Amino acid sequence: MPDKSVDQSTIKMIKKAKSDGVETVWDRLAAQEPQCGFGQLGICCRNCNMGPCRIDPFGDGPPRGVCGADADTIVARNLVRAIAAGAAAHSDHGRGIASTLLASARGDAPDYPVKDEAKLKALAGEFGIATDGRSVSEIALDLAGQVLEEFGTLKGSLQFINRVPGKRRALWDELGITPRGIDREVVESMHRTNIGVDNDYVNLILQGMRTALSDGWGGSTVATELSDVLFGTPKPVKGSCNLGVLKEDHVNIILHGHEPTLSDIIVHAARDPGLLQEARERGAVGINVCGMCCTGNEILMRHGVPVAGNFLQQELAIVTGAVEAMIVDIQCIMPSLAQVAKCYHTKIISTSPKAKFPGAEHVPFDEHNAMDVAKKIVRVAVENYSNRMVSKINIPSDQMEYMAGFSVEAILEALGGSLNPLIDAVKSGAIKGIVGVVGCNNPKYKQDYSHLTFVRELIKNDILVVGTGCAAIACAKDGLLLPTAAREAGDGLRGVCRSLNIPPVLHMGSCVDISRILTVAAAIANALGVDISDLPLAGAAPEWMSEKAVSIGTYVVSSGIFTILGTVPPVLGSKNVAELLTSGAERVVGAVFAVEEDPVAAAKLAVQHIAAKRNSLGLDE
Ligand code: SF4
Ligand code: MSK
């Protein structure tokens, strides 16, 4: 059992699931073992119906598929398809937010007024949209329209690319990897990986980079920036995290998935006096809305809503027996939830036409009528309180306080309005460098162990950590998002944290909010007049599992930032592809991937990389 997680609440609920006869992700992983070696190496292909084909990694079998594709082509094609899928997920999320802004500006989504007018105007300025003497709706209409055009723009490159240092933009142009349109790159990747199109692994991977960049500097940035406009730009906020945030005497609602459009409105609906009265009439003290995964991060960053856990805890939240409804939208939602819920009274309510779950109740969410739908969903949860099976309730007491909400704007505010104090701290060596730690949990690895071990090693070495997604939730659960965690940091970082009263690990949001990290990196490089690849920065996804993480890792490397993966990607079936990603890319984009499963060794790689970058910049002379 301890090898499954370092999180005590997880361990307790895995035990409870077993005694309740409930199958979890760990049981299903065990049932799948041994997993397919061809799949692990990335050398199986089913891109056409002459296959499926597989390449023997030991050279005893055929070296080519039926069409003639070799291991290099197959591995590269599979990788590019994963990037395209990940980029599509983030970008479609961004399109959803942009469409909501458009509906809001047209007066068709009355429950979504613009919350951050200053940000709306700043973004309008970036897009060359006039703001003087114009109403919020007029500006929002133009901005939403222009942002939606980014998905298929004829301009030749994306607007947010202008945030990138000139040197890097010139490099992308030279390599032919400047993204030309958000949808266009995904479509072209799917085209190129079709049978008989692009068979050159280098050419394929360059297209993978362009597609990933259309996510990082396109779809994800759109999602983040327009979410701030609509729902408010996050500011430092306090709250609590882990399964212990569920309350035995409340109607518990968990919001799980990714889009803030639904979750934000449900937070408000759950405060409706009529629904609270109904909850009390059924014997509950109140309605307790909690988040899970990145939807959790979105509402945590903006409202301080408690987060019940990260990716591997979604089934376990239901196992507590105390969840009236788990409301889901898109991404990272296990299809097993409806099966787990059958053993308890929990209702799984799907809301997106893009993501339906057999066994779940579907209540279509409609942004034009958002509050009414949100209240309807909350009412389902309230009514379900009466169906609780009291003997099955067991909520682990584990929970931890945190401080989150570090948007770029919040960081600037904490620094007194400019990045200069941060840059000075990096120059002086008080902060040696900055590492973005992001990504999921993966049941093949002990939950949260790599995140926490890696992060602790970094802060000990005076490296400031910025986090998003399930990695940030792991840090929250273990107290690393508290200013007091600075006691675990090296002298320099501890001093900076204490003077600003900030934690050594800054929670910057959900998976799409890695765009916030890119924005900070670009701003620092611009301030110093260097390329992003010159900076003492690194990225890491210690426990990643999603295709979205493949896209993220690729846009981070393509932006010039060394990136460490803690779980092995399926590329080792091609020596050439693996060599290109872990070594050759340095000559191409000035950064590479490293794969290191041991988080202590991974941290050493990050520390060494940062020391080398500092040295090149002459910072430690
Ligand atoms: Fe086999 Fe080629 Fe078809 Fe892939 S594309 S399944 S390698 S024949
Ligand atoms: S939710 S993509 S498990 S971080 Fe964004 Fe967590 Fe990974 Fe999903």
XYZ file of C-alpha atoms and ligand atoms in Angstrom:
637
model
C 0.000 0.000 0.000
C 2.587 2.702 0.889
C 4.102 2.250 -2.567
C 0.885 3.628 -4.061
C 1.016 7.060 -2.432
C 2.719 9.259 0.115
C -0.655 10.832 0.853
C -2.217 9.368 4.001
C -5.772 10.184 2.913
C -5.186 8.302 -0.334
C -3.824 5.296 1.526
C -6.797 5.258 3.900
C -9.320 5.502 1.050
C -7.603 2.792 -1.009
C -8.083 0.517 2.020
C -11.720 1.571 2.322
C -12.303 0.970 -1.394
C -10.949 -2.531 -0.969
C -13.197 -3.287 1.980
C -16.193 -1.768 0.126
C -15.398 -4.011 -2.862
C -14.678 -1.040 -5.126
C -12.183 -1.293 -7.959
C -9.778 1.656 -8.323
C -7.198 2.816 -10.835
C -4.490 0.814 -9.035
C -6.470 -2.425 -9.393
C -6.956 -1.782 -13.085
C -3.265 -1.001 -13.556
C -2.377 -4.318 -11.902
C -4.852 -6.085 -14.195
C -3.146 -4.554 -17.226
C 0.332 -5.718 -16.267
C 2.589 -6.545 -17.948
C 1.767 -3.656 -20.244
C 2.592 -3.928 -23.930
C 6.318 -3.447 -24.580
C 5.720 -2.273 -28.145
C 3.383 0.433 -26.864
C 5.842 1.483 -24.185
C 8.551 1.947 -26.815
C 6.207 3.734 -29.229
C 6.824 1.273 -32.069
C 3.325 0.082 -32.816
C 1.244 1.743 -35.500
C -2.400 1.476 -36.490
C -2.588 4.548 -38.675
C -4.021 2.520 -41.546
C -5.839 -0.707 -42.118
C -2.894 -2.518 -43.675
C -1.747 -2.681 -40.065
C -1.624 -2.786 -37.147
C 2.140 -3.064 -37.453
C 4.895 -3.273 -34.892
C 8.654 -3.114 -35.083
C 10.735 -5.629 -33.188
C 13.032 -3.621 -30.912
C 15.621 -6.426 -30.835
C 16.021 -6.614 -34.595
C 14.695 -10.183 -34.795
C 11.468 -9.184 -36.516
C 10.580 -6.995 -39.476
C 12.239 -3.536 -39.350
C 9.340 -1.895 -41.204
C 5.565 -1.804 -41.173
C 3.548 -2.963 -44.188
C 3.819 0.501 -45.825
C 7.560 0.649 -45.206
C 7.533 2.947 -42.177
C 10.485 2.267 -39.878
C 10.792 2.767 -36.111
C 11.888 6.406 -36.512
C 8.815 7.278 -38.568
C 6.411 5.354 -36.356
C 7.744 6.762 -33.073
C 7.824 10.318 -34.443
C 4.311 10.012 -35.890
C 2.940 8.683 -32.605
C 4.630 11.487 -30.688
C 3.280 14.159 -33.024
C -0.234 12.721 -32.725
C 0.018 12.875 -28.937
C 1.164 16.497 -29.147
C -1.713 17.301 -31.504
C -4.226 15.694 -29.137
C -2.838 17.582 -26.147
C -2.720 20.878 -28.041
C -6.276 20.306 -29.263
C -7.506 19.747 -25.705
C -5.989 22.965 -24.359
C -6.923 24.965 -27.420
C -10.527 23.790 -27.526
C -10.752 24.784 -23.871
C -9.450 28.228 -24.916
C -12.000 28.449 -27.721
C -14.779 27.694 -25.218
C -13.726 30.612 -23.021
C -13.429 32.926 -26.049
C -16.924 31.908 -27.176
C -18.265 32.716 -23.718
C -16.642 36.152 -23.885
C -18.269 36.676 -27.278
C -21.671 35.641 -25.905
C -21.142 37.914 -22.901
C -20.270 40.870 -25.155
C -23.352 40.245 -27.297
C -25.552 40.219 -24.214
C -26.347 36.528 -24.697
C -24.663 35.299 -21.495
C -25.964 37.580 -18.740
C -24.362 35.527 -15.966
C -20.865 36.198 -17.347
C -20.127 39.905 -17.035
C -16.518 40.983 -17.591
C -14.875 40.884 -14.150
C -11.478 42.365 -14.999
C -11.864 45.431 -17.199
C -8.218 46.430 -16.806
C -7.106 43.091 -18.213
C -9.665 43.343 -21.017
C -8.191 46.703 -21.990
C -4.600 45.495 -21.703
C -5.349 42.549 -24.009
C -7.234 44.829 -26.392
C -4.059 46.941 -26.532
C -2.019 43.857 -27.487
C -4.430 43.163 -30.335
C -4.473 46.807 -31.496
C -8.137 47.252 -30.521
C -9.178 50.803 -29.643
C -10.403 51.276 -26.074
C -10.802 55.050 -25.619
C -14.417 56.091 -25.247
C -15.688 52.567 -25.925
C -17.880 50.422 -23.707
C -16.722 47.185 -22.126
C -19.079 45.250 -24.411
C -17.707 46.898 -27.545
C -14.130 46.137 -26.564
C -15.006 42.578 -25.480
C -16.810 41.966 -28.771
C -13.758 42.999 -30.795
C -11.358 41.076 -28.558
C -13.404 37.861 -28.622
C -13.721 38.128 -32.393
C -10.002 38.637 -32.917
C -9.085 35.863 -30.500
C -11.438 33.430 -32.224
C -9.747 34.305 -35.527
C -6.427 33.155 -34.032
C -7.707 29.601 -34.450
C -7.584 29.916 -38.232
C -5.853 33.206 -38.779
C -4.506 34.346 -42.143
C -2.001 36.674 -40.434
C 0.753 34.048 -40.641
C 1.508 33.905 -36.913
C -0.278 34.174 -33.574
C -0.737 37.462 -31.745
C 0.674 36.288 -28.406
C 3.943 35.329 -30.133
C 4.748 39.036 -29.909
C 5.427 38.500 -26.193
C 8.370 36.260 -27.112
C 11.892 37.761 -27.281
C 12.870 38.754 -30.834
C 15.811 36.344 -30.893
C 13.542 33.361 -30.252
C 10.946 34.501 -32.762
C 13.715 34.791 -35.373
C 14.883 31.274 -34.501
C 11.350 29.880 -34.884
C 11.015 31.654 -38.235
C 14.336 30.241 -39.394
C 13.311 26.732 -38.349
C 9.855 27.173 -39.882
C 8.108 26.428 -36.573
C 6.326 29.710 -35.876
C 2.715 28.612 -35.334
C 0.440 29.995 -38.064
C -2.967 29.287 -36.565
C -4.098 27.316 -33.539
C -6.317 24.849 -35.365
C -4.124 24.796 -38.445
C -1.160 23.192 -36.679
C -3.293 20.458 -35.109
C -4.907 19.699 -38.455
C -1.574 19.686 -40.257
C -0.111 17.311 -37.672
C -2.992 14.899 -38.196
C -2.522 15.195 -41.952
C 1.231 14.691 -41.865
C 0.977 11.597 -39.671
C -1.500 9.953 -42.016
C -0.133 6.982 -43.962
C 2.197 8.012 -46.731
C 2.622 11.681 -45.883
C 5.520 12.868 -43.715
C 8.010 10.085 -43.048
C 11.059 12.124 -42.025
C 11.324 11.991 -38.236
C 13.117 15.342 -37.996
C 10.532 17.070 -40.152
C 7.751 15.439 -38.135
C 9.190 16.560 -34.823
C 9.609 20.123 -36.061
C 5.898 20.082 -36.890
C 5.245 18.650 -33.414
C 7.098 21.657 -31.972
C 5.077 24.100 -34.070
C 1.849 22.416 -32.957
C 2.889 22.525 -29.306
C 3.809 26.216 -29.651
C 0.314 26.851 -31.020
C -0.913 25.451 -27.703
C 1.456 27.234 -25.305
C 1.475 30.657 -26.998
C -1.973 30.137 -28.533
C -4.769 28.034 -27.081
C -3.498 27.889 -23.499
C -2.696 31.595 -23.396
C -6.158 32.354 -24.790
C -7.732 30.156 -22.088
C -5.794 31.824 -19.283
C -6.064 35.422 -20.387
C -9.757 35.377 -21.269
C -10.617 33.413 -18.111
C -9.025 36.256 -16.164
C -11.150 38.769 -18.086
C -14.367 36.857 -17.427
C -13.807 35.408 -13.968
C -11.223 37.755 -12.493
C -7.435 37.674 -12.413
C -6.288 35.579 -9.450
C -4.798 37.257 -6.394
C -3.159 35.529 -3.420
C -5.846 33.622 -1.582
C -5.893 31.168 1.315
C -7.736 27.886 1.547
C -7.396 24.210 2.347
C -6.697 21.049 0.447
C -7.119 17.249 0.523
C -10.004 14.851 1.137
C -10.453 16.221 4.657
C -12.119 19.311 3.154
C -15.283 17.224 2.656
C -17.745 17.841 5.494
C -19.832 15.104 7.036
C -22.743 17.418 7.899
C -22.844 19.305 4.573
C -24.069 18.588 1.072
C -20.736 17.945 -0.634
C -20.336 18.864 -4.292
C -17.107 18.172 -6.162
C -16.356 20.055 -9.360
C -13.957 18.076 -11.508
C -12.471 18.725 -14.915
C -11.022 21.859 -16.425
C -13.235 24.707 -17.575
C -14.018 27.554 -15.175
C -17.179 28.464 -17.106
C -19.247 25.881 -15.286
C -17.441 25.689 -11.976
C -17.363 29.427 -11.374
C -21.126 29.724 -11.725
C -21.765 26.674 -9.521
C -19.745 28.283 -6.737
C -22.220 31.182 -6.909
C -25.305 28.947 -7.299
C -24.378 27.040 -4.140
C -24.716 30.301 -2.181
C -28.358 30.702 -3.263
C -30.470 31.218 -0.108
C -33.278 28.997 -1.449
C -30.913 26.078 -2.093
C -29.232 26.558 1.281
C -32.683 26.447 2.902
C -33.493 23.230 1.017
C -30.206 21.736 2.198
C -31.054 22.639 5.819
C -34.524 21.153 5.456
C -32.867 17.880 4.504
C -30.728 17.995 7.634
C -27.486 19.406 6.196
C -25.726 22.361 7.773
C -24.867 23.872 4.386
C -23.509 23.238 0.897
C -19.794 22.548 0.601
C -18.387 23.051 -2.906
C -14.912 21.600 -3.466
C -12.683 21.297 -6.519
C -10.665 18.467 -8.001
C -7.815 18.563 -10.534
C -7.673 21.710 -12.666
C -11.258 22.850 -12.253
C -10.286 22.810 -8.588
C -7.318 25.018 -9.387
C -9.448 27.501 -11.339
C -11.912 28.080 -8.499
C -9.234 27.827 -5.843
C -7.218 30.588 -7.544
C -10.219 32.884 -7.830
C -12.432 32.056 -4.844
C -10.290 30.098 -2.366
C -12.642 27.130 -2.820
C -11.135 24.058 -1.108
C -9.524 21.425 -3.311
C -10.367 17.817 -2.470
C -7.353 16.375 -4.261
C -5.454 15.704 -7.441
C -5.879 13.260 -10.319
C -5.491 9.970 -8.423
C -7.979 11.012 -5.743
C -11.038 11.434 -7.982
C -12.351 7.919 -7.332
C -11.336 8.089 -3.684
C -13.407 11.209 -3.068
C -16.470 9.136 -3.944
C -15.209 6.293 -1.737
C -15.563 8.610 1.295
C -19.311 8.038 0.878
C -19.912 11.718 1.587
C -20.121 13.203 -1.907
C -23.632 14.024 -3.070
C -22.589 14.965 -6.599
C -19.458 15.021 -8.684
C -19.990 17.466 -11.507
C -17.669 17.010 -14.436
C -16.953 18.852 -17.653
C -13.897 17.929 -19.746
C -10.453 16.275 -19.433
C -8.825 13.975 -16.857
C -12.166 12.551 -15.726
C -11.863 8.788 -15.310
C -14.565 6.817 -17.148
C -14.660 4.599 -14.051
C -16.358 7.255 -11.905
C -19.866 6.079 -12.739
C -18.890 2.520 -11.720
C -17.401 3.682 -8.421
C -20.447 5.868 -7.749
C -22.748 2.852 -8.085
C -21.398 1.551 -4.765
C -22.372 4.771 -2.970
C -25.135 7.353 -3.336
C -23.006 9.809 -5.356
C -24.436 11.167 -8.584
C -22.017 11.792 -11.438
C -23.331 14.673 -13.503
C -21.757 15.332 -16.877
C -22.342 18.746 -18.389
C -20.412 19.052 -21.649
C -21.690 17.792 -24.999
C -18.047 16.880 -25.653
C -17.780 14.492 -22.705
C -20.539 12.050 -21.826
C -20.128 9.121 -19.451
C -22.241 5.970 -19.585
C -23.914 5.637 -16.209
C -23.775 9.359 -15.444
C -26.649 11.796 -15.470
C -26.242 14.393 -18.237
C -27.366 17.948 -17.548
C -26.273 20.001 -20.559
C -24.632 23.210 -19.504
C -25.751 26.287 -21.348
C -23.762 29.501 -21.000
C -26.788 31.528 -22.141
C -28.762 30.311 -19.186
C -25.903 29.480 -16.858
C -27.265 30.285 -13.414
C -30.502 28.370 -13.997
C -28.597 25.263 -15.097
C -26.135 25.647 -12.212
C -28.990 25.836 -9.676
C -30.626 22.799 -11.252
C -27.390 20.855 -10.825
C -26.892 22.016 -7.236
C -30.494 21.013 -6.472
C -29.777 17.448 -7.685
C -26.958 17.325 -5.133
C -29.083 18.770 -2.335
C -31.880 16.285 -2.974
C -29.370 13.456 -2.974
C -28.287 14.268 0.603
C -31.277 12.263 1.824
C -29.933 9.166 0.030
C -26.687 8.993 2.008
C -25.652 5.563 3.275
C -24.444 6.630 6.691
C -22.594 3.376 7.363
C -20.458 3.972 4.275
C -19.259 7.453 5.253
C -15.643 7.812 6.272
C -13.913 11.090 5.502
C -10.188 11.101 6.239
C -9.264 14.032 8.447
C -6.210 14.974 6.353
C -6.201 18.515 5.068
C -3.666 21.294 4.767
C -3.792 25.069 4.509
C -2.312 26.771 1.462
C -1.749 30.108 -0.252
C -2.429 30.181 -4.000
C -3.474 32.687 -6.656
C -0.119 33.792 -8.089
C -1.076 35.137 -11.478
C 1.536 37.225 -13.294
C -0.322 40.320 -12.116
C -0.301 39.074 -8.500
C 3.434 38.356 -8.670
C 4.053 41.852 -10.029
C 1.960 43.326 -7.226
C 3.860 41.336 -4.597
C 7.082 42.673 -6.113
C 5.903 46.288 -6.010
C 4.838 46.630 -9.644
C 7.829 45.341 -11.593
C 9.803 42.156 -12.103
C 13.009 43.967 -11.155
C 13.170 42.764 -7.528
C 12.847 39.161 -8.787
C 15.472 39.732 -11.468
C 17.766 41.362 -8.880
C 17.296 38.381 -6.544
C 18.260 36.055 -9.405
C 21.248 38.234 -10.304
C 22.459 38.346 -6.697
C 22.065 34.592 -6.345
C 19.534 34.813 -3.494
C 17.331 32.967 -5.972
C 19.511 30.772 -8.168
C 16.829 30.122 -10.733
C 13.188 29.250 -11.308
C 11.710 25.844 -12.102
C 8.153 25.223 -13.275
C 6.857 21.964 -11.791
C 3.668 20.830 -13.458
C 1.612 17.835 -14.513
C -0.375 14.927 -13.304
C -0.229 11.839 -11.100
C 0.396 8.454 -12.661
C -0.515 5.218 -10.848
C 2.691 3.615 -12.145
C 4.500 5.880 -9.673
C 3.924 6.534 -5.971
C 1.393 9.378 -5.865
C 2.945 12.797 -5.110
C 6.319 11.302 -4.097
C 8.214 12.618 -7.122
C 6.514 16.020 -6.996
C 7.311 16.559 -3.337
C 10.829 15.134 -3.325
C 11.819 17.053 -6.452
C 10.366 20.340 -5.195
C 11.975 20.014 -1.738
C 15.397 19.430 -3.324
C 14.959 22.512 -5.492
C 13.926 24.943 -2.773
C 16.756 23.647 -0.577
C 19.036 24.787 -3.393
C 17.526 28.296 -3.503
C 15.464 27.597 -6.581
C 12.050 29.235 -6.652
C 9.350 26.803 -7.778
C 6.277 27.822 -9.747
C 3.626 25.150 -10.110
C 0.340 24.371 -11.790
C -2.080 21.472 -12.149
C -1.922 18.358 -10.035
C 1.729 19.040 -9.149
C 0.663 22.239 -7.391
C -2.115 20.361 -5.570
C 0.467 17.802 -4.387
C 2.518 20.692 -2.971
C -0.584 22.232 -1.379
C -1.441 18.970 0.393
C 2.019 18.809 1.912
C 2.230 22.386 3.171
C 4.670 23.634 0.540
C 2.312 26.421 -0.520
C 2.542 28.122 2.861
C 4.959 30.977 3.566
C 6.185 28.899 6.544
C 7.512 26.296 4.073
C 10.309 28.790 3.464
C 12.008 27.198 6.485
C 12.813 24.277 4.184
C 14.415 26.597 1.621
C 18.052 27.588 1.334
C 19.185 30.819 3.033
C 18.760 33.002 -0.062
C 15.288 31.852 -1.088
C 14.150 31.807 2.546
C 15.154 35.467 2.902
C 13.233 36.470 -0.248
C 10.119 34.525 0.824
C 10.190 36.013 4.298
C 10.605 39.578 3.067
C 7.660 39.204 0.665
C 5.653 36.804 2.886
C 5.271 34.323 0.029
C 5.741 30.541 -0.113
C 8.796 29.065 -1.851
C 6.383 27.341 -4.234
C 4.003 29.665 -6.074
C 0.745 28.148 -7.297
C 0.082 29.727 -10.707
C -3.073 27.825 -11.611
C -4.370 25.081 -13.866
C -2.689 23.259 -16.766
C -3.533 26.011 -19.283
C -1.984 28.494 -16.847
C 1.477 27.212 -17.713
C 1.035 30.049 -20.187
C 1.481 32.343 -17.166
C 4.901 30.773 -16.596
C 5.791 31.335 -20.268
C 4.718 34.970 -19.981
C 6.952 35.521 -16.932
C 9.891 33.761 -18.626
C 9.508 35.909 -21.744
C 9.189 39.090 -19.678
C 12.390 38.311 -17.743
C 14.265 37.526 -20.977
C 12.988 40.758 -22.559
C 14.013 42.762 -19.492
C 17.535 41.320 -19.667
C 17.749 41.537 -23.456
C 18.466 37.810 -23.819
C 16.695 34.745 -25.186
C 14.556 32.561 -22.899
C 17.113 29.762 -23.402
C 19.791 31.945 -21.763
C 17.918 32.142 -18.456
C 18.473 29.932 -15.377
C 15.111 28.230 -15.811
C 13.876 24.657 -16.114
C 10.586 22.823 -16.376
C 9.558 19.444 -14.983
C 6.614 17.079 -15.107
C 7.591 14.520 -12.449
C 4.453 12.333 -12.619
C 2.880 13.212 -15.989
C 0.447 10.931 -17.808
C -1.708 13.045 -20.162
C -1.187 13.824 -23.854
C -1.628 17.438 -22.767
C 1.641 17.064 -20.843
C 3.358 15.909 -24.050
C 2.268 19.112 -25.737
C 3.262 21.178 -22.689
C 6.742 19.627 -22.464
C 7.260 20.195 -26.175
C 6.244 23.869 -26.141
C 8.351 24.496 -23.049
C 11.444 22.949 -24.711
C 10.672 24.721 -27.998
C 10.495 27.979 -26.039
C 14.072 27.315 -24.899
C 13.543 25.782 -21.453
C 15.234 22.532 -20.377
C 12.519 20.083 -19.286
C 12.745 16.983 -17.118
C 10.181 14.210 -17.464
C 9.749 11.920 -14.471
C 7.819 9.214 -16.310
C 9.242 7.635 -19.442
C 7.642 8.770 -22.722
C 6.966 6.151 -25.418
C 9.826 7.161 -27.721
C 12.624 4.785 -26.794
C 11.857 2.491 -29.747
C 13.677 4.966 -31.975
C 17.240 5.779 -31.019
C 17.196 8.679 -33.460
C 14.033 10.276 -32.054
C 15.206 9.792 -28.458
C 18.592 11.304 -29.344
C 16.981 14.279 -31.078
C 14.752 15.038 -28.074
C 17.393 14.574 -25.375
C 20.458 15.950 -27.140
C 20.070 17.144 -30.736
C 17.320 19.638 -29.853
C 19.937 21.721 -28.004
C 21.461 22.650 -31.375
C 18.005 23.359 -32.797
C 15.987 25.196 -30.121
C 18.608 25.628 -27.382
C 16.940 23.201 -24.968
C 16.352 19.468 -24.526
C 14.282 16.966 -22.621
C 15.786 14.779 -19.922
C 14.071 11.671 -18.603
C 14.776 10.881 -14.948
C 12.467 8.799 -12.784
C 14.428 9.385 -9.564
C 13.308 12.817 -8.281
C 16.540 13.414 -6.341
C 18.629 12.772 -9.445
C 16.155 14.863 -11.464
C 16.623 17.774 -9.057
C 20.392 17.463 -9.451
C 19.945 17.817 -13.218
C 17.905 20.990 -12.698
C 20.435 22.418 -10.220
C 23.336 21.686 -12.595
C 21.477 23.175 -15.547
C 20.695 26.343 -13.610
C 24.311 26.647 -12.441
C 25.510 26.324 -16.049
C 23.072 29.001 -17.263
C 24.099 31.343 -14.451
C 27.693 30.784 -15.386
C 27.043 31.596 -19.049
C 25.295 34.816 -18.016
C 28.306 35.677 -15.812
C 26.097 35.813 -12.723
C 28.318 33.842 -10.365
C 31.671 35.337 -11.288
Fe 1.419 -0.317 -40.718
Fe 2.231 1.757 -42.186
Fe -0.377 1.332 -41.818
Fe 1.171 2.140 -39.782
S 0.695 3.289 -41.606
S -0.403 0.548 -39.723
S 3.098 1.113 -40.246
S 1.043 -0.007 -42.868
S -5.677 18.017 -14.252
S -3.654 17.121 -17.205
S -4.080 15.173 -14.400
S -2.148 17.970 -14.169
Fe -5.065 19.506 -15.428
Fe -3.976 17.045 -13.399
Fe -2.575 16.324 -15.523
Fe -5.149 16.476 -15.686
